[in-house]
Amino acid sequence: MLDIKQIRQQPDWFKEKLATRGVQPEEIDAVLELDAKRRELLQQTETLKAKRNEASKKIGEAKRAKQSADEAIAEMRQVGEDIKALDEQVEANDKDLFDKLAHLPNVPHEGVPVSLTEDGAEELRKVGQARQFDFEPKHHWEIGENLGILDFERAGKVSGSRFVYYVGLGAQLERALYNFMLDEHMKEGYTEVLPPYIVNAHAMYGTGQFPKFKQDVYQVNGEDMTLIPTAEVPLTNYFAGEVIPAEKLPVYVTALTPSFRSEAGSAGRDTRGLIRMHQFNKVEMVKYTKQDQSWEELDKMTANAENILQKLGLPYHVITLTTSDMSFTASETHDLELWMPAQNKYREVSSCSNCLDFQARRLHMQYRDENGKLQYVHTLNGSGLAVGRTLAAILENYQNEDGSVTIPEVLVPYFHGITKITKENAVPFNAPIAVP
């Protein structure tokens, strides 16, 4: 949520900055008109309250003088009705103002590439060399289906498209990945959390998914509850409505959760494989910081996500997203994109964002500065990482010509010595069954 006082003070600046995110000047004007109307209505209310106090005084004086107070009583009754009518107008106006403010995205940080599309992202660095294959590399879904470790067909029978069964060493690879990710983040000072997977509308509003993106989530019929689209929601809401002791900041938390996405509007995009699923596992990182810490902490968070990819030996690059491509709540976002050899391009596996005080205003999360004054915390979030997409990249980058997949060295301890996924060891129940 943006600060209405700041919008009031710098309307042209907000129009200029938010125009880079597709916000029309008229949307800012509408907010300012409602804000001006609110202040006008409140002034009228204060005037009437003063008039009511005067009428009350007259009634008291008349009664003490044993005179008729009928005229003053009638006046006070009318003033009371007028105040009630104004209060109703204020309430309706506040609702409209709140709704319009809630639809305004965060202001992009200075230096974020300006574009109304995803084109124009700035590459910050490229890490690792793409493997040169002496055979035609296969797509991850081909590799997984051939090994029997990814079963999209049976998942479609049970749940529909964009779902998958991980089977045998496929399930073990997924588990090894998220355990490795959590272990690495805990080394960096993150506290592991196991949060709820279903949250209320206030929590969704607090992190910016509501009211604008309700079509992107799964809601529980007849209840004010939503399946989480990311662990960012329950993690960021942990301190909602609280004053965090300044000495505890920054706070780092991490969690593995499933993420549920309706993928509205993605028809025809990434219909095969693990890139765009309705349900997928993701390890999330969230930080709460003082206001002067957040940019340094964004760099650290990005490095935390990069650490996973570097230790897995996967080539990637880091880009700064354009003004319109980053999330609604972000002021700046760094994306990590993995190299997918079969697609011959990079694909996103993590977004690390600094939301400044945008979410904290919605959630009323504060701390006291050195002068004892309440300040909103800054919140940051990042994927550390999307597990299924990381698994897809491992299958493609570590594939062998015979269809097997070499397990990255750092994951071998999670496999109890297995170093390669083959048709022979991938799915135990596919092995011949001995008949007694």
JSON list of C-alpha atoms in Angstrom, two decimals, residues 215-345:
[
{"chain": "A", "resi": 215, "resn": "GLN", "atom": "CA", "xyz": [-8.24, -15.11, -10.46]},
{"chain": "A", "resi": 216, "resn": "ASP", "atom": "CA", "xyz": [-4.75, -16.55, -9.99]},
{"chain": "A", "resi": 217, "resn": "VAL", "atom": "CA", "xyz": [-5.46, -18.58, -6.84]},
{"chain": "A", "resi": 218, "resn": "TYR", "atom": "CA", "xyz": [-7.59, -21.44, -5.55]},
{"chain": "A", "resi": 219, "resn": "GLN", "atom": "CA", "xyz": [-10.17, -20.41, -2.97]},
{"chain": "A", "resi": 220, "resn": "VAL", "atom": "CA", "xyz": [-12.09, -22.67, -0.61]},
{"chain": "A", "resi": 221, "resn": "ASN", "atom": "CA", "xyz": [-15.76, -22.69, -1.58]},
{"chain": "A", "resi": 222, "resn": "GLY", "atom": "CA", "xyz": [-18.00, -20.98, 0.96]},
{"chain": "A", "resi": 223, "resn": "GLU", "atom": "CA", "xyz": [-15.10, -19.88, 3.14]},
{"chain": "A", "resi": 224, "resn": "ASP", "atom": "CA", "xyz": [-12.85, -16.86, 3.42]},
{"chain": "A", "resi": 225, "resn": "MET", "atom": "CA", "xyz": [-9.81, -19.09, 2.83]},
{"chain": "A", "resi": 226, "resn": "THR", "atom": "CA", "xyz": [-7.27, -19.55, 0.02]},
{"chain": "A", "resi": 227, "resn": "LEU", "atom": "CA", "xyz": [-4.66, -22.19, -0.83]},
{"chain": "A", "resi": 228, "resn": "ILE", "atom": "CA", "xyz": [-1.32, -20.40, -0.71]},
{"chain": "A", "resi": 229, "resn": "PRO", "atom": "CA", "xyz": [0.22, -19.43, -4.07]},
{"chain": "A", "resi": 230, "resn": "THR", "atom": "CA", "xyz": [3.61, -19.18, -2.32]},
{"chain": "A", "resi": 231, "resn": "ALA", "atom": "CA", "xyz": [5.01, -19.46, 1.21]},
{"chain": "A", "resi": 232, "resn": "GLU", "atom": "CA", "xyz": [5.64, -15.72, 1.00]},
{"chain": "A", "resi": 233, "resn": "VAL", "atom": "CA", "xyz": [2.05, -15.22, 2.17]},
{"chain": "A", "resi": 234, "resn": "PRO", "atom": "CA", "xyz": [2.12, -17.05, 5.55]},
{"chain": "A", "resi": 235, "resn": "LEU", "atom": "CA", "xyz": [5.76, -16.13, 6.20]},
{"chain": "A", "resi": 236, "resn": "THR", "atom": "CA", "xyz": [5.33, -12.39, 5.59]},
{"chain": "A", "resi": 237, "resn": "ASN", "atom": "CA", "xyz": [2.13, -12.38, 7.67]},
{"chain": "A", "resi": 238, "resn": "TYR", "atom": "CA", "xyz": [3.86, -13.91, 10.69]},
{"chain": "A", "resi": 239, "resn": "PHE", "atom": "CA", "xyz": [4.41, -10.53, 12.41]},
{"chain": "A", "resi": 240, "resn": "ALA", "atom": "CA", "xyz": [1.23, -8.87, 11.11]},
{"chain": "A", "resi": 241, "resn": "GLY", "atom": "CA", "xyz": [-0.05, -6.17, 13.47]},
{"chain": "A", "resi": 242, "resn": "GLU", "atom": "CA", "xyz": [3.07, -6.33, 15.65]},
{"chain": "A", "resi": 243, "resn": "VAL", "atom": "CA", "xyz": [5.94, -4.05, 16.61]},
{"chain": "A", "resi": 244, "resn": "ILE", "atom": "CA", "xyz": [9.12, -6.10, 16.08]},
{"chain": "A", "resi": 245, "resn": "PRO", "atom": "CA", "xyz": [11.91, -5.29, 18.57]},
{"chain": "A", "resi": 246, "resn": "ALA", "atom": "CA", "xyz": [14.53, -3.35, 16.62]},
{"chain": "A", "resi": 247, "resn": "GLU", "atom": "CA", "xyz": [17.37, -5.41, 18.07]},
{"chain": "A", "resi": 248, "resn": "LYS", "atom": "CA", "xyz": [15.93, -8.54, 16.43]},
{"chain": "A", "resi": 249, "resn": "LEU", "atom": "CA", "xyz": [16.09, -7.07, 12.92]},
{"chain": "A", "resi": 250, "resn": "PRO", "atom": "CA", "xyz": [16.86, -8.28, 10.35]},
{"chain": "A", "resi": 251, "resn": "VAL", "atom": "CA", "xyz": [14.81, -11.47, 10.71]},
{"chain": "A", "resi": 252, "resn": "TYR", "atom": "CA", "xyz": [15.38, -14.30, 8.18]},
{"chain": "A", "resi": 253, "resn": "VAL", "atom": "CA", "xyz": [12.86, -17.12, 7.70]},
{"chain": "A", "resi": 254, "resn": "THR", "atom": "CA", "xyz": [12.62, -19.95, 5.17]},
{"chain": "A", "resi": 255, "resn": "ALA", "atom": "CA", "xyz": [10.02, -22.62, 4.42]},
{"chain": "A", "resi": 256, "resn": "LEU", "atom": "CA", "xyz": [9.25, -25.47, 2.08]},
{"chain": "A", "resi": 257, "resn": "THR", "atom": "CA", "xyz": [5.59, -25.52, 1.03]},
{"chain": "A", "resi": 258, "resn": "PRO", "atom": "CA", "xyz": [3.50, -26.54, -1.92]},
{"chain": "A", "resi": 259, "resn": "SER", "atom": "CA", "xyz": [2.36, -23.62, -4.06]},
{"chain": "A", "resi": 260, "resn": "PHE", "atom": "CA", "xyz": [-1.03, -23.63, -5.77]},
{"chain": "A", "resi": 261, "resn": "ARG", "atom": "CA", "xyz": [-1.56, -21.54, -8.91]},
{"chain": "A", "resi": 262, "resn": "SER", "atom": "CA", "xyz": [-4.57, -21.47, -11.22]},
{"chain": "A", "resi": 263, "resn": "GLU", "atom": "CA", "xyz": [-2.29, -20.26, -14.05]},
{"chain": "A", "resi": 264, "resn": "ALA", "atom": "CA", "xyz": [-5.16, -18.16, -15.39]},
{"chain": "A", "resi": 265, "resn": "GLY", "atom": "CA", "xyz": [-4.27, -16.77, -18.78]},
{"chain": "A", "resi": 266, "resn": "SER", "atom": "CA", "xyz": [-1.48, -19.27, -19.46]},
{"chain": "A", "resi": 267, "resn": "ALA", "atom": "CA", "xyz": [-3.36, -21.41, -21.96]},
{"chain": "A", "resi": 268, "resn": "GLY", "atom": "CA", "xyz": [-0.95, -22.74, -24.56]},
{"chain": "A", "resi": 269, "resn": "ARG", "atom": "CA", "xyz": [2.17, -21.77, -22.57]},
{"chain": "A", "resi": 270, "resn": "ASP", "atom": "CA", "xyz": [4.52, -24.49, -21.25]},
{"chain": "A", "resi": 271, "resn": "THR", "atom": "CA", "xyz": [1.85, -27.15, -21.54]},
{"chain": "A", "resi": 272, "resn": "ARG", "atom": "CA", "xyz": [4.45, -29.91, -21.18]},
{"chain": "A", "resi": 273, "resn": "GLY", "atom": "CA", "xyz": [6.84, -30.52, -18.34]},
{"chain": "A", "resi": 274, "resn": "LEU", "atom": "CA", "xyz": [7.42, -28.98, -14.92]},
{"chain": "A", "resi": 275, "resn": "ILE", "atom": "CA", "xyz": [7.74, -25.28, -15.78]},
{"chain": "A", "resi": 276, "resn": "ARG", "atom": "CA", "xyz": [4.14, -24.15, -15.26]},
{"chain": "A", "resi": 277, "resn": "MET", "atom": "CA", "xyz": [2.20, -26.34, -12.83]},
{"chain": "A", "resi": 278, "resn": "HIS", "atom": "CA", "xyz": [-0.98, -25.93, -10.77]},
{"chain": "A", "resi": 279, "resn": "GLN", "atom": "CA", "xyz": [0.84, -27.45, -7.77]},
{"chain": "A", "resi": 280, "resn": "PHE", "atom": "CA", "xyz": [4.58, -27.37, -7.14]},
{"chain": "A", "resi": 281, "resn": "ASN", "atom": "CA", "xyz": [7.02, -27.30, -4.25]},
{"chain": "A", "resi": 282, "resn": "LYS", "atom": "CA", "xyz": [9.02, -24.18, -3.53]},
{"chain": "A", "resi": 283, "resn": "VAL", "atom": "CA", "xyz": [11.50, -23.18, -0.86]},
{"chain": "A", "resi": 284, "resn": "GLU", "atom": "CA", "xyz": [10.87, -19.54, 0.06]},
{"chain": "A", "resi": 285, "resn": "MET", "atom": "CA", "xyz": [13.06, -16.95, 1.77]},
{"chain": "A", "resi": 286, "resn": "VAL", "atom": "CA", "xyz": [11.53, -13.93, 3.57]},
{"chain": "A", "resi": 287, "resn": "LYS", "atom": "CA", "xyz": [13.27, -11.10, 5.41]},
{"chain": "A", "resi": 288, "resn": "TYR", "atom": "CA", "xyz": [12.07, -8.33, 7.72]},
{"chain": "A", "resi": 289, "resn": "THR", "atom": "CA", "xyz": [14.55, -5.45, 7.96]},
{"chain": "A", "resi": 290, "resn": "LYS", "atom": "CA", "xyz": [15.01, -1.90, 9.13]},
{"chain": "A", "resi": 291, "resn": "GLN", "atom": "CA", "xyz": [14.52, 0.68, 6.42]},
{"chain": "A", "resi": 292, "resn": "ASP", "atom": "CA", "xyz": [18.23, 1.33, 5.94]},
{"chain": "A", "resi": 293, "resn": "GLN", "atom": "CA", "xyz": [19.06, -2.39, 5.60]},
{"chain": "A", "resi": 294, "resn": "SER", "atom": "CA", "xyz": [16.81, -3.62, 2.82]},
{"chain": "A", "resi": 295, "resn": "TRP", "atom": "CA", "xyz": [18.94, -2.96, -0.27]},
{"chain": "A", "resi": 296, "resn": "GLU", "atom": "CA", "xyz": [21.96, -4.67, 1.23]},
{"chain": "A", "resi": 297, "resn": "GLU", "atom": "CA", "xyz": [19.71, -7.55, 2.28]},
{"chain": "A", "resi": 298, "resn": "LEU", "atom": "CA", "xyz": [18.33, -7.88, -1.27]},
{"chain": "A", "resi": 299, "resn": "ASP", "atom": "CA", "xyz": [21.86, -8.47, -2.53]},
{"chain": "A", "resi": 300, "resn": "LYS", "atom": "CA", "xyz": [22.42, -11.05, 0.21]},
{"chain": "A", "resi": 301, "resn": "MET", "atom": "CA", "xyz": [19.16, -12.82, -0.57]},
{"chain": "A", "resi": 302, "resn": "THR", "atom": "CA", "xyz": [20.03, -12.98, -4.26]},
{"chain": "A", "resi": 303, "resn": "ALA", "atom": "CA", "xyz": [23.42, -14.44, -3.30]},
{"chain": "A", "resi": 304, "resn": "ASN", "atom": "CA", "xyz": [21.66, -17.02, -1.08]},
{"chain": "A", "resi": 305, "resn": "ALA", "atom": "CA", "xyz": [19.62, -18.22, -4.07]},
{"chain": "A", "resi": 306, "resn": "GLU", "atom": "CA", "xyz": [22.70, -18.19, -6.33]},
{"chain": "A", "resi": 307, "resn": "ASN", "atom": "CA", "xyz": [24.59, -20.30, -3.80]},
{"chain": "A", "resi": 308, "resn": "ILE", "atom": "CA", "xyz": [22.18, -23.19, -4.41]},
{"chain": "A", "resi": 309, "resn": "LEU", "atom": "CA", "xyz": [22.69, -23.08, -8.17]},
{"chain": "A", "resi": 310, "resn": "GLN", "atom": "CA", "xyz": [26.45, -22.77, -7.89]},
{"chain": "A", "resi": 311, "resn": "LYS", "atom": "CA", "xyz": [26.71, -25.80, -5.61]},
{"chain": "A", "resi": 312, "resn": "LEU", "atom": "CA", "xyz": [24.45, -27.78, -7.95]},
{"chain": "A", "resi": 313, "resn": "GLY", "atom": "CA", "xyz": [26.73, -26.82, -10.85]},
{"chain": "A", "resi": 314, "resn": "LEU", "atom": "CA", "xyz": [23.89, -25.39, -12.94]},
{"chain": "A", "resi": 315, "resn": "PRO", "atom": "CA", "xyz": [24.59, -22.51, -15.38]},
{"chain": "A", "resi": 316, "resn": "TYR", "atom": "CA", "xyz": [22.40, -19.45, -14.88]},
{"chain": "A", "resi": 317, "resn": "HIS", "atom": "CA", "xyz": [22.23, -15.70, -15.20]},
{"chain": "A", "resi": 318, "resn": "VAL", "atom": "CA", "xyz": [20.83, -12.93, -13.00]},
{"chain": "A", "resi": 319, "resn": "ILE", "atom": "CA", "xyz": [18.65, -10.19, -14.45]},
{"chain": "A", "resi": 320, "resn": "THR", "atom": "CA", "xyz": [16.87, -7.13, -13.09]},
{"chain": "A", "resi": 321, "resn": "LEU", "atom": "CA", "xyz": [13.25, -7.23, -14.23]},
{"chain": "A", "resi": 322, "resn": "THR", "atom": "CA", "xyz": [11.57, -4.33, -15.97]},
{"chain": "A", "resi": 323, "resn": "THR", "atom": "CA", "xyz": [9.17, -1.98, -14.22]},
{"chain": "A", "resi": 324, "resn": "SER", "atom": "CA", "xyz": [6.09, -3.82, -15.48]},
{"chain": "A", "resi": 325, "resn": "ASP", "atom": "CA", "xyz": [7.40, -7.39, -15.28]},
{"chain": "A", "resi": 326, "resn": "MET", "atom": "CA", "xyz": [8.19, -7.47, -11.55]},
{"chain": "A", "resi": 327, "resn": "SER", "atom": "CA", "xyz": [5.55, -8.40, -9.01]},
{"chain": "A", "resi": 328, "resn": "PHE", "atom": "CA", "xyz": [2.84, -5.97, -7.90]},
{"chain": "A", "resi": 329, "resn": "THR", "atom": "CA", "xyz": [4.44, -5.42, -4.47]},
{"chain": "A", "resi": 330, "resn": "ALA", "atom": "CA", "xyz": [8.09, -5.20, -5.56]},
{"chain": "A", "resi": 331, "resn": "SER", "atom": "CA", "xyz": [10.20, -2.08, -5.92]},
{"chain": "A", "resi": 332, "resn": "GLU", "atom": "CA", "xyz": [13.03, -4.04, -7.54]},
{"chain": "A", "resi": 333, "resn": "THR", "atom": "CA", "xyz": [13.35, -7.70, -8.52]},
{"chain": "A", "resi": 334, "resn": "HIS", "atom": "CA", "xyz": [16.35, -9.84, -9.42]},
{"chain": "A", "resi": 335, "resn": "ASP", "atom": "CA", "xyz": [15.45, -13.00, -11.33]},
{"chain": "A", "resi": 336, "resn": "LEU", "atom": "CA", "xyz": [17.68, -16.06, -11.49]},
{"chain": "A", "resi": 337, "resn": "GLU", "atom": "CA", "xyz": [17.19, -17.97, -14.72]},
{"chain": "A", "resi": 338, "resn": "LEU", "atom": "CA", "xyz": [18.54, -21.50, -15.28]},
{"chain": "A", "resi": 339, "resn": "TRP", "atom": "CA", "xyz": [19.96, -22.67, -18.58]},
{"chain": "A", "resi": 340, "resn": "MET", "atom": "CA", "xyz": [17.72, -25.33, -20.17]},
{"chain": "A", "resi": 341, "resn": "PRO", "atom": "CA", "xyz": [19.75, -26.98, -22.95]},
{"chain": "A", "resi": 342, "resn": "ALA", "atom": "CA", "xyz": [16.84, -28.70, -24.72]},
{"chain": "A", "resi": 343, "resn": "GLN", "atom": "CA", "xyz": [15.01, -25.38, -24.98]},
{"chain": "A", "resi": 344, "resn": "ASN", "atom": "CA", "xyz": [18.26, -23.55, -25.67]},
{"chain": "A", "resi": 345, "resn": "LYS", "atom": "CA", "xyz": [17.29, -20.70, -23.35]}
]
